[in-house]
Amino acid sequence: MLRRTVRLMLSALLVAVAAIGGTVATAGTAHADECYTWGRTLSEGTSGADVTQLQIRVAGHVAYGEILAYDGAFGPATKAAVTRFQQAYGLSADGIAGPQTFSKLYELQDPDCTPIHFTYSEMNKCNSDFSGGAVSAASAKENAKRTMWKLEAMRKALGSVPINISSGFRSYSCNSAVGGASNSRHLYGDAADLVGSPSLCTLAQRARYHGFGGIFGPGYPDHNDHTHVDGRTSRSWSAPNCGV
Ligand code: ZN
């Protein structure tokens, strides 16, 4: 009986040791993420596809009215966005994307590279594959993903409250069915109509801090029941009933 207890204790100890060993090994090796894994620390002056991947994920953490370029060149604007991202999530804010920043980004992204609080299906209630719009299905889907990362930043800034999307990507046929403008950004996949709470005016006002070029809300024709945000690179904002 005693011998059996000792043996059980010993095996429990071995399991514990194995678990500790496993933890140490995991912490000591690079984190492999199902979506995308960065292989080096990125700071001002670096460039490459890995910088573009970073820019996509921090583009919602810009200054008022600013739109971050997805150009793969880590300049002052990218540094400022990384710094704001770090501040938003309570990391040490040095504007350098290293292991701590990447870990937070891995935490925030799903295996399909969308941010954890948004999905491709929320951004596409039109069809299953983002086809039939003004750009290729692949481009429309990519644009939708980039828009969701901006929305993730906005969601965080609003106190981690849910943001609801009533309409995202539209093919030409979906767009005409809902009476969308013939040159609607919804055809490109980078537009989202936001509804529910926070209020439409709060959404219209807050969107100015998260990299959206087009923002239309209450008081703008046909926008009294939603706030539209999009990724155009020029600024076009109107929500007269919100005082903005
Ligand atoms: Zn819209």
Coordinates of N, CA and C and ligand atoms in Angstrom, one line a residue:
M1 N 0.8 -1.2 0.0 CA 0.0 0.0 0.0 C 0.9 1.3 0.0
L2 N 1.8 1.2 0.9 CA 2.7 2.4 1.0 C 3.5 2.5 -0.3
R3 N 4.0 1.3 -0.8 CA 4.8 1.3 -2.0 C 4.0 1.9 -3.2
R4 N 2.7 1.6 -3.2 CA 1.9 2.1 -4.3 C 1.7 3.6 -4.2
T5 N 1.5 4.1 -3.0 CA 1.4 5.5 -2.8 C 2.7 6.3 -3.2
V6 N 3.8 5.7 -2.9 CA 5.1 6.3 -3.3 C 5.2 6.3 -4.8
R7 N 4.8 5.2 -5.4 CA 4.9 5.1 -6.8 C 4.0 6.2 -7.5
L8 N 2.8 6.3 -6.9 CA 1.8 7.3 -7.5 C 2.4 8.7 -7.3
M9 N 3.0 9.0 -6.2 CA 3.6 10.3 -5.9 C 4.8 10.5 -6.9
L10 N 5.5 9.5 -7.1 CA 6.7 9.6 -8.0 C 6.2 9.9 -9.4
S11 N 5.1 9.2 -9.8 CA 4.7 9.5 -11.2 C 4.1 10.9 -11.3
A12 N 3.4 11.3 -10.2 CA 2.9 12.6 -10.3 C 4.0 13.7 -10.4
L13 N 5.1 13.4 -9.6 CA 6.2 14.3 -9.7 C 6.8 14.3 -11.1
L14 N 6.9 13.1 -11.7 CA 7.5 13.1 -13.1 C 6.6 13.9 -14.1
V15 N 5.3 13.8 -13.9 CA 4.4 14.5 -14.7 C 4.6 16.0 -14.5
A16 N 4.8 16.4 -13.3 CA 5.0 17.8 -12.9 C 6.3 18.3 -13.6
V17 N 7.3 17.5 -13.5 CA 8.6 17.9 -14.0 C 8.5 18.0 -15.5
A18 N 7.8 17.0 -16.2 CA 7.6 17.1 -17.6 C 6.9 18.4 -18.0
A19 N 5.9 18.7 -17.2 CA 5.1 19.9 -17.5 C 6.0 21.2 -17.4
I20 N 6.8 21.2 -16.4 CA 7.7 22.4 -16.2 C 8.7 22.4 -17.4
G21 N 9.2 21.2 -17.7 CA 10.1 21.2 -18.8 C 9.5 21.7 -20.1
G22 N 8.2 21.3 -20.3 CA 7.5 21.7 -21.5 C 7.3 23.2 -21.6
T23 N 7.0 23.7 -20.4 CA 6.8 25.2 -20.4 C 8.0 25.9 -20.7
V24 N 9.1 25.5 -20.1 CA 10.4 26.1 -20.4 C 10.8 26.0 -21.9
A25 N 10.6 24.9 -22.4 CA 10.9 24.7 -23.9 C 10.1 25.6 -24.7
T26 N 8.8 25.7 -24.4 CA 7.9 26.6 -25.2 C 8.3 28.0 -25.1
A27 N 8.6 28.5 -23.9 CA 9.0 29.9 -23.7 C 10.3 30.2 -24.4
G28 N 11.1 29.2 -24.5 CA 12.5 29.4 -25.1 C 12.5 29.4 -26.6
T29 N 11.4 28.9 -27.3 CA 11.4 28.8 -28.7 C 10.5 29.9 -29.3
A30 N 10.7 30.2 -30.6 CA 9.9 31.2 -31.2 C 8.4 30.8 -31.3
H31 N 7.5 31.7 -31.0 CA 6.1 31.3 -31.1 C 5.7 31.2 -32.5
A32 N 5.2 30.0 -32.9 CA 4.7 29.8 -34.2 C 3.2 30.1 -34.2
D33 N 2.8 31.1 -35.0 CA 1.4 31.4 -35.0 C 0.8 30.8 -36.3
E34 N -0.5 30.4 -36.1 CA -1.2 29.7 -37.3 C -1.4 30.7 -38.4
C35 N -1.5 32.0 -38.1 CA -1.8 32.9 -39.2 C -0.5 33.4 -39.8
Y36 N 0.3 34.0 -38.9 CA 1.6 34.7 -39.4 C 2.5 34.8 -38.3
T37 N 3.8 34.5 -38.5 CA 4.8 34.5 -37.5 C 5.9 35.5 -37.9
W38 N 6.2 36.5 -37.1 CA 7.3 37.4 -37.4 C 8.6 36.7 -37.0
G39 N 9.7 36.9 -37.8 CA 10.9 36.2 -37.6 C 12.0 37.2 -37.1
R40 N 11.7 38.4 -36.9 CA 12.8 39.4 -36.4 C 12.1 40.6 -35.8
T41 N 12.8 41.3 -35.0 CA 12.3 42.5 -34.4 C 12.3 43.6 -35.4
L42 N 11.2 44.4 -35.4 CA 11.1 45.4 -36.4 C 11.1 46.8 -35.8
S43 N 12.0 47.6 -36.3 CA 12.0 49.0 -35.7 C 12.2 50.0 -36.9
E44 N 12.2 51.3 -36.6 CA 12.3 52.3 -37.6 C 13.5 52.0 -38.5
G45 N 13.3 52.1 -39.8 CA 14.3 51.9 -40.8 C 14.3 50.5 -41.4
T46 N 13.6 49.6 -40.8 CA 13.4 48.2 -41.5 C 12.4 48.3 -42.6
S47 N 12.5 47.3 -43.5 CA 11.4 47.3 -44.5 C 11.3 45.8 -45.0
G48 N 10.1 45.6 -45.5 CA 9.9 44.2 -46.0 C 8.4 43.8 -45.9
A49 N 8.1 42.6 -46.3 CA 6.7 42.1 -46.2 C 6.3 41.9 -44.8
D50 N 7.3 41.7 -43.9 CA 6.9 41.5 -42.5 C 6.5 42.9 -41.9
V51 N 7.1 43.9 -42.4 CA 6.6 45.3 -41.9 C 5.2 45.5 -42.4
T52 N 4.9 45.1 -43.6 CA 3.5 45.3 -44.1 C 2.5 44.5 -43.2
Q53 N 2.9 43.3 -42.9 CA 2.0 42.5 -42.0 C 1.8 43.3 -40.7
L54 N 2.9 43.9 -40.2 CA 2.7 44.7 -38.9 C 1.8 45.9 -39.2
Q55 N 2.0 46.6 -40.3 CA 1.2 47.8 -40.6 C -0.3 47.5 -40.6
I56 N -0.6 46.3 -41.2 CA -2.0 45.9 -41.3 C -2.6 45.8 -39.9
R57 N -1.8 45.4 -39.0 CA -2.4 45.1 -37.6 C -2.3 46.3 -36.7
V58 N -1.5 47.3 -37.1 CA -1.5 48.5 -36.2 C -2.1 49.8 -36.9
A59 N -2.7 49.6 -38.1 CA -3.2 50.7 -38.9 C -4.4 51.4 -38.2
G60 N -5.0 50.7 -37.2 CA -6.1 51.4 -36.5 C -5.6 52.2 -35.3
H61 N -4.3 52.2 -35.1 CA -3.8 52.9 -33.9 C -3.0 54.1 -34.4
V62 N -3.7 54.9 -35.2 CA -3.0 56.1 -35.8 C -3.5 57.4 -35.0
A63 N -3.0 58.5 -35.4 CA -3.4 59.8 -34.9 C -4.7 60.2 -35.5
Y64 N -5.4 61.2 -35.0 CA -6.7 61.7 -35.5 C -6.5 62.1 -37.0
G65 N -7.3 61.5 -37.8 CA -7.3 61.8 -39.3 C -6.1 61.2 -40.1
E66 N -5.3 60.4 -39.4 CA -4.2 59.9 -40.1 C -4.5 58.5 -40.8
I67 N -3.9 58.2 -41.9 CA -4.1 57.0 -42.6 C -2.7 56.4 -42.8
L68 N -2.5 55.2 -42.2 CA -1.2 54.6 -42.3 C -1.1 53.9 -43.7
A69 N 0.0 54.1 -44.4 CA 0.3 53.4 -45.7 C 0.8 52.0 -45.4
Y70 N 0.3 51.0 -46.2 CA 0.7 49.6 -46.1 C 1.9 49.5 -47.1
D71 N 3.0 50.2 -46.8 CA 4.1 50.2 -47.8 C 5.3 49.4 -47.5
G72 N 5.2 48.7 -46.4 CA 6.4 47.8 -46.0 C 7.6 48.6 -45.6
A73 N 7.5 49.9 -45.4 CA 8.6 50.7 -44.9 C 8.3 51.2 -43.5
F74 N 9.1 50.8 -42.5 CA 8.9 51.2 -41.1 C 9.4 52.6 -40.9
G75 N 8.6 53.6 -41.0 CA 9.0 55.0 -40.8 C 8.4 55.5 -39.5
P76 N 8.5 56.8 -39.4 CA 7.9 57.5 -38.1 C 6.5 57.2 -37.9
A77 N 5.7 57.1 -38.9 CA 4.2 56.9 -38.7 C 4.0 55.5 -38.2
T78 N 4.7 54.5 -38.7 CA 4.6 53.1 -38.3 C 5.0 53.1 -36.8
K79 N 6.1 53.7 -36.5 CA 6.6 53.7 -35.1 C 5.6 54.3 -34.2
A80 N 5.0 55.4 -34.6 CA 3.9 56.0 -33.7 C 2.7 55.1 -33.6
A81 N 2.4 54.4 -34.6 CA 1.2 53.5 -34.5 C 1.6 52.3 -33.6
V82 N 2.8 51.8 -33.8 CA 3.2 50.7 -32.9 C 3.2 51.1 -31.4
T83 N 3.7 52.3 -31.2 CA 3.7 52.9 -29.8 C 2.3 53.0 -29.3
R84 N 1.4 53.5 -30.1 CA 0.0 53.6 -29.6 C -0.6 52.2 -29.4
F85 N -0.3 51.3 -30.2 CA -0.8 49.9 -30.0 C -0.3 49.4 -28.7
Q86 N 1.0 49.6 -28.4 CA 1.6 49.1 -27.2 C 0.9 49.8 -26.0
Q87 N 0.7 51.1 -26.1 CA 0.0 51.8 -25.0 C -1.4 51.3 -24.8
A88 N -2.1 51.0 -25.9 CA -3.5 50.5 -25.8 C -3.6 49.2 -25.0
Y89 N -2.5 48.4 -25.1 CA -2.6 47.0 -24.5 C -1.6 46.9 -23.3
G90 N -1.2 48.1 -22.8 CA -0.4 48.1 -21.6 C 1.0 47.5 -21.7
L91 N 1.6 47.5 -22.9 CA 2.9 47.0 -23.1 C 3.9 48.2 -22.9
S92 N 5.2 47.9 -22.7 CA 6.1 49.0 -22.7 C 6.2 49.6 -24.1
A93 N 6.0 50.9 -24.1 CA 5.7 51.6 -25.4 C 7.0 52.3 -25.9
D94 N 7.7 51.5 -26.7 CA 9.0 52.0 -27.3 C 8.9 52.1 -28.8
G95 N 7.8 51.7 -29.4 CA 7.7 51.8 -30.9 C 8.5 50.8 -31.6
I96 N 9.0 49.8 -30.9 CA 9.8 48.7 -31.6 C 8.9 47.5 -31.4
A97 N 8.7 46.8 -32.6 CA 7.9 45.6 -32.5 C 8.9 44.4 -32.3
G98 N 8.9 43.9 -31.1 CA 9.7 42.7 -30.7 C 8.8 41.6 -30.1
P99 N 9.4 40.7 -29.4 CA 8.6 39.5 -28.9 C 7.3 39.9 -28.1
Q100 N 7.4 40.9 -27.3 CA 6.2 41.3 -26.5 C 5.1 41.8 -27.4
T101 N 5.4 42.6 -28.3 CA 4.4 43.1 -29.3 C 3.8 42.0 -30.1
F102 N 4.7 41.2 -30.6 CA 4.2 40.1 -31.5 C 3.3 39.1 -30.7
S103 N 3.7 38.8 -29.4 CA 2.9 38.0 -28.6 C 1.5 38.5 -28.5
K104 N 1.4 39.8 -28.3 CA 0.0 40.4 -28.2 C -0.7 40.3 -29.5
L105 N 0.0 40.5 -30.6 CA -0.7 40.4 -31.9 C -1.1 38.9 -32.2
Y106 N -0.3 38.0 -31.8 CA -0.7 36.6 -31.9 C -2.0 36.3 -31.1
E107 N -2.0 36.9 -30.0 CA -3.2 36.7 -29.1 C -4.4 37.3 -29.7
L108 N -4.2 38.4 -30.5 CA -5.4 39.1 -31.1 C -5.8 38.6 -32.4
Q109 N -5.1 37.6 -33.0 CA -5.5 37.2 -34.3 C -5.9 35.7 -34.3
D110 N -6.9 35.5 -35.2 CA -7.4 34.1 -35.4 C -6.5 33.5 -36.4
P111 N -6.6 32.1 -36.5 CA -5.8 31.4 -37.5 C -6.0 31.9 -38.9
D112 N -7.2 32.5 -39.2 CA -7.4 33.0 -40.6 C -6.9 34.5 -40.7
C113 N -6.2 35.0 -39.7 CA -5.6 36.3 -39.7 C -6.6 37.5 -39.5
T114 N -7.9 37.1 -39.2 CA -8.8 38.2 -38.8 C -8.6 38.5 -37.3
P115 N -8.8 39.7 -36.9 CA -8.7 40.0 -35.4 C -9.8 39.2 -34.7
I116 N -9.5 38.9 -33.5 CA -10.4 37.9 -32.7 C -11.9 38.3 -32.6
H117 N -12.2 39.6 -32.6 CA -13.5 40.0 -32.4 C -14.3 40.2 -33.7
F118 N -13.7 39.9 -34.8 CA -14.4 40.1 -36.1 C -14.2 38.9 -37.0
T119 N -15.1 38.7 -37.9 CA -15.0 37.5 -38.8 C -15.2 37.9 -40.3
Y120 N -14.7 37.1 -41.2 CA -15.0 37.3 -42.6 C -16.5 37.2 -42.9
S121 N -17.2 36.4 -42.2 CA -18.6 36.3 -42.5 C -19.4 37.5 -42.1
E122 N -18.9 38.2 -41.0 CA -19.5 39.4 -40.6 C -19.3 40.5 -41.6
M123 N -18.1 40.4 -42.3 CA -17.8 41.4 -43.3 C -18.3 41.1 -44.7
N124 N -18.9 39.9 -44.8 CA -19.4 39.5 -46.1 C -20.7 38.8 -46.0
K125 N -21.8 39.5 -46.0 CA -23.2 38.9 -45.9 C -23.8 38.7 -47.3
C126 N -22.9 38.9 -48.3 CA -23.4 39.0 -49.7 C -23.2 37.6 -50.4
N127 N -22.0 37.1 -50.3 CA -21.7 35.7 -50.9 C -20.6 35.1 -50.1
S128 N -20.2 33.9 -50.5 CA -19.2 33.1 -49.7 C -17.8 33.4 -50.0
D129 N -17.5 34.1 -51.2 CA -16.1 34.2 -51.6 C -15.6 35.6 -52.0
F130 N -16.3 36.6 -51.7 CA -15.9 38.0 -52.0 C -15.8 38.2 -53.5
S131 N -16.5 37.5 -54.3 CA -16.4 37.7 -55.7 C -17.4 38.6 -56.2
G132 N -17.2 39.1 -57.4 CA -18.3 39.9 -58.1 C -18.3 41.4 -57.7
G133 N -17.2 41.9 -57.1 CA -17.1 43.3 -56.7 C -16.3 44.0 -57.7
A134 N -15.7 45.2 -57.3 CA -14.9 46.1 -58.1 C -13.5 45.6 -58.2
V135 N -13.1 44.7 -57.4 CA -11.7 44.2 -57.4 C -11.8 42.6 -57.3
S136 N -10.6 42.0 -57.5 CA -10.6 40.5 -57.4 C -11.1 40.1 -56.0
A137 N -11.6 38.8 -55.9 CA -12.1 38.3 -54.7 C -11.0 38.3 -53.6
A138 N -9.7 38.0 -54.0 CA -8.6 38.0 -53.1 C -8.4 39.4 -52.5
S139 N -8.4 40.4 -53.4 CA -8.2 41.8 -52.9 C -9.3 42.3 -52.0
A140 N -10.6 41.9 -52.4 CA -11.7 42.3 -51.5 C -11.6 41.7 -50.2
K141 N -11.2 40.4 -50.1 CA -11.1 39.7 -48.8 C -9.9 40.4 -48.0
E142 N -8.8 40.7 -48.7 CA -7.7 41.3 -48.0 C -8.2 42.7 -47.4
N143 N -8.9 43.4 -48.3 CA -9.4 44.8 -47.8 C -10.3 44.6 -46.6
A144 N -11.1 43.6 -46.6 CA -12.0 43.3 -45.5 C -11.2 43.0 -44.2
K145 N -10.2 42.3 -44.4 CA -9.3 41.9 -43.2 C -8.7 43.2 -42.6
R146 N -8.2 44.1 -43.5 CA -7.5 45.3 -43.1 C -8.5 46.2 -42.3
T147 N -9.7 46.2 -42.9 CA -10.8 47.0 -42.2 C -11.1 46.5 -40.8
M148 N -11.1 45.2 -40.7 CA -11.4 44.6 -39.4 C -10.3 44.9 -38.4
W149 N -9.1 45.0 -38.8 CA -8.0 45.3 -37.8 C -8.2 46.8 -37.3
K150 N -8.7 47.6 -38.2 CA -9.0 49.0 -37.8 C -10.1 49.0 -36.8
L151 N -11.1 48.2 -37.1 CA -12.3 48.1 -36.2 C -11.9 47.5 -34.8
E152 N -10.9 46.6 -34.9 CA -10.5 46.0 -33.6 C -9.8 47.0 -32.7
A153 N -9.1 47.9 -33.3 CA -8.4 49.0 -32.6 C -9.5 50.0 -32.0
M154 N -10.5 50.2 -32.8 CA -11.6 51.1 -32.4 C -12.4 50.5 -31.3
R155 N -12.6 49.2 -31.4 CA -13.4 48.5 -30.4 C -12.6 48.6 -29.0
K156 N -11.3 48.4 -29.1 CA -10.5 48.5 -27.9 C -10.6 49.9 -27.3
A157 N -10.5 50.9 -28.1 CA -10.5 52.3 -27.7 C -11.8 52.7 -27.0
L158 N -12.9 52.0 -27.5 CA -14.2 52.3 -27.0 C -14.5 51.5 -25.7
G159 N -13.5 50.8 -25.2 CA -13.7 50.1 -23.9 C -14.1 48.6 -24.1
S160 N -13.6 48.1 -25.3 CA -13.8 46.6 -25.6 C -15.3 46.3 -25.7
V161 N -16.1 47.3 -26.2 CA -17.5 47.0 -26.4 C -17.7 46.4 -27.8
P162 N -18.7 45.5 -28.0 CA -18.9 44.9 -29.3 C -19.3 46.0 -30.3
I163 N -18.8 45.8 -31.5 CA -19.2 46.7 -32.7 C -19.9 45.7 -33.7
N164 N -21.1 46.1 -34.1 CA -21.9 45.3 -35.0 C -21.8 45.8 -36.4
I165 N -21.6 44.9 -37.4 CA -21.6 45.3 -38.8 C -22.8 44.8 -39.5
S166 N -23.6 45.7 -40.1 CA -24.8 45.3 -40.8 C -24.5 44.9 -42.3
S167 N -23.4 45.6 -42.8 CA -23.1 45.3 -44.2 C -21.6 45.6 -44.4
G168 N -20.9 44.7 -45.1 CA -19.5 44.8 -45.4 C -19.3 44.8 -46.9
F169 N -18.6 43.7 -47.4 CA -18.4 43.6 -48.8 C -19.7 43.4 -49.6
R170 N -19.8 43.9 -50.8 CA -20.9 43.7 -51.6 C -20.5 43.5 -53.1
S171 N -21.0 42.5 -53.7 CA -20.8 42.3 -55.2 C -21.6 43.4 -55.8
Y172 N -21.5 43.6 -57.1 CA -22.3 44.5 -57.8 C -23.8 44.2 -57.7
S173 N -24.1 42.9 -57.7 CA -25.6 42.6 -57.6 C -26.1 42.8 -56.2
C174 N -25.3 42.5 -55.2 CA -25.7 42.8 -53.8 C -25.8 44.3 -53.6
N175 N -24.9 45.0 -54.2 CA -24.9 46.5 -54.0 C -26.1 47.1 -54.6
S176 N -26.5 46.7 -55.8 CA -27.7 47.3 -56.4 C -28.9 46.9 -55.7
A177 N -28.9 45.6 -55.2 CA -30.1 45.1 -54.5 C -30.4 46.0 -53.2
V178 N -29.4 46.6 -52.6 CA -29.6 47.4 -51.4 C -29.6 48.9 -51.8
G179 N -29.5 49.2 -53.0 CA -29.5 50.6 -53.5 C -28.2 51.4 -53.1
G180 N -27.1 50.6 -53.1 CA -25.8 51.3 -52.8 C -25.4 52.2 -54.0
A181 N -24.5 53.1 -53.7 CA -23.9 54.0 -54.7 C -23.2 53.2 -55.7
S182 N -23.2 53.6 -57.0 CA -22.5 52.8 -58.0 C -21.0 52.7 -57.8
N183 N -20.4 53.6 -57.1 CA -19.0 53.5 -56.8 C -18.7 53.2 -55.4
S184 N -19.7 52.6 -54.7 CA -19.5 52.3 -53.3 C -18.3 51.6 -52.9
R185 N -17.7 52.0 -51.8 CA -16.5 51.3 -51.2 C -16.9 49.9 -50.8
H186 N -18.1 49.6 -50.6 CA -18.5 48.2 -50.3 C -18.1 47.2 -51.4
L187 N -18.0 47.8 -52.6 CA -17.6 46.9 -53.8 C -16.2 46.5 -53.7
Y188 N -15.4 47.2 -52.9 CA -14.0 46.9 -52.7 C -13.7 46.1 -51.5
G189 N -14.7 45.9 -50.6 CA -14.5 45.1 -49.4 C -14.0 45.9 -48.2
D190 N -13.6 47.1 -48.4 CA -13.1 47.9 -47.3 C -14.0 48.8 -46.5
A191 N -15.3 48.6 -46.8 CA -16.3 49.4 -46.1 C -17.1 48.5 -45.1
A192 N -17.5 49.2 -44.0 CA -18.4 48.5 -43.0 C -19.4 49.5 -42.6
D193 N -20.7 49.0 -42.5 CA -21.8 49.8 -42.0 C -22.0 49.3 -40.5
L194 N -21.8 50.2 -39.6 CA -21.9 49.9 -38.2 C -23.3 50.3 -37.6
V195 N -23.8 49.4 -36.8 CA -25.1 49.6 -36.2 C -25.1 49.3 -34.7
G196 N -26.2 49.5 -34.0 CA -26.4 49.2 -32.6 C -25.6 50.1 -31.7
S197 N -25.2 49.6 -30.6 CA -24.4 50.5 -29.7 C -22.9 50.1 -29.8
P198 N -22.0 51.1 -29.6 CA -22.2 52.4 -29.2 C -23.0 53.2 -30.2
S199 N -23.4 54.4 -29.8 CA -24.3 55.2 -30.6 C -23.7 55.5 -32.0
L200 N -24.5 55.7 -33.0 CA -24.0 56.0 -34.3 C -23.1 57.2 -34.3
C201 N -23.4 58.2 -33.5 CA -22.5 59.4 -33.5 C -21.2 59.1 -32.8
T202 N -21.2 58.3 -31.7 CA -20.0 57.9 -31.1 C -19.1 57.2 -32.1
L203 N -19.7 56.3 -32.9 CA -18.9 55.5 -33.8 C -18.3 56.5 -34.9
A204 N -19.2 57.4 -35.4 CA -18.7 58.4 -36.4 C -17.6 59.2 -35.9
Q205 N -17.7 59.6 -34.6 CA -16.6 60.5 -34.0 C -15.3 59.7 -33.8
R206 N -15.5 58.5 -33.2 CA -14.4 57.7 -32.9 C -13.6 57.2 -34.1
A207 N -14.3 56.9 -35.2 CA -13.7 56.4 -36.4 C -12.6 57.3 -36.9
R208 N -12.6 58.5 -36.6 CA -11.6 59.5 -37.0 C -10.2 59.2 -36.5
Y209 N -10.2 58.5 -35.4 CA -8.9 58.2 -34.7 C -8.4 56.8 -35.2
H210 N -9.0 56.1 -36.1 CA -8.6 54.8 -36.4 C -8.3 54.5 -37.8
G211 N -8.0 55.5 -38.6 CA -7.5 55.3 -39.9 C -8.5 55.1 -41.0
F212 N -9.8 55.6 -40.7 CA -10.8 55.5 -41.8 C -10.8 56.8 -42.6
G213 N -10.8 56.6 -43.9 CA -10.8 57.8 -44.8 C -12.3 58.2 -45.1
G214 N -13.2 57.3 -45.3 CA -14.6 57.6 -45.4 C -15.4 57.3 -44.2
I215 N -16.1 58.3 -43.7 CA -16.9 58.2 -42.5 C -18.2 58.9 -42.7
F216 N -19.3 58.2 -42.8 CA -20.6 58.9 -43.0 C -21.6 58.4 -41.9
G217 N -22.3 59.3 -41.3 CA -23.2 58.9 -40.2 C -24.5 59.8 -40.2
P218 N -25.2 59.8 -39.1 CA -26.5 60.5 -39.0 C -26.4 61.9 -39.6
G219 N -27.4 62.2 -40.4 CA -27.5 63.5 -41.1 C -27.0 63.5 -42.5
Y220 N -26.1 62.5 -42.8 CA -25.7 62.4 -44.2 C -26.7 61.5 -44.9
P221 N -27.1 61.9 -46.1 CA -28.2 61.2 -46.8 C -28.1 59.7 -46.7
D222 N -29.2 59.1 -46.3 CA -29.3 57.6 -46.2 C -28.4 57.0 -45.1
H223 N -28.0 57.8 -44.2 CA -27.1 57.2 -43.1 C -27.6 57.5 -41.7
N224 N -28.9 57.6 -41.6 CA -29.5 57.8 -40.3 C -29.6 56.5 -39.5
D225 N -29.5 55.4 -40.1 CA -29.6 54.1 -39.4 C -28.3 53.3 -39.3
H226 N -27.3 53.9 -39.7 CA -26.0 53.2 -39.5 C -24.8 54.3 -39.7
T227 N -23.7 53.9 -39.3 CA -22.5 54.7 -39.5 C -21.6 53.9 -40.5
H228 N -21.3 54.5 -41.6 CA -20.4 53.9 -42.6 C -19.0 54.3 -42.4
V229 N -18.1 53.3 -42.4 CA -16.6 53.6 -42.4 C -16.0 52.9 -43.5
D230 N -14.9 53.5 -44.1 CA -14.2 52.7 -45.2 C -12.8 53.1 -45.3
G231 N -12.1 52.4 -46.1 CA -10.6 52.5 -46.2 C -10.1 53.4 -47.3
R232 N -10.9 54.3 -47.9 CA -10.4 55.1 -49.0 C -9.2 55.9 -48.4
T233 N -8.3 56.3 -49.3 CA -7.1 57.0 -48.8 C -7.2 58.5 -48.7
S234 N -8.3 59.0 -49.2 CA -8.6 60.5 -49.1 C -9.6 60.6 -48.0
R235 N -9.7 61.8 -47.4 CA -10.6 62.0 -46.3 C -12.0 62.5 -46.8
S236 N -13.0 61.8 -46.4 CA -14.4 62.3 -46.7 C -15.3 61.9 -45.5
W237 N -15.5 62.9 -44.7 CA -16.3 62.7 -43.4 C -17.5 63.5 -43.4
S238 N -18.6 62.9 -43.0 CA -19.8 63.7 -42.8 C -20.8 63.0 -41.9
A239 N -21.2 63.7 -40.9 CA -22.3 63.2 -40.0 C -22.9 64.4 -39.3
P240 N -23.6 65.2 -40.1 CA -24.0 66.5 -39.6 C -24.8 66.5 -38.3
N241 N -25.6 65.4 -38.1 CA -26.4 65.4 -36.9 C -25.6 65.1 -35.7
C242 N -24.4 64.8 -35.9 CA -23.5 64.5 -34.7 C -22.6 65.7 -34.4
G243 N -22.8 66.7 -35.1 CA -22.0 67.9 -34.9 C -20.5 67.7 -35.5
V244 N -20.4 66.8 -36.4 CA -19.1 66.6 -37.0 C -19.2 66.6 -38.5
Ligands
ZN1 ZN -21.8 51.8 -46.2

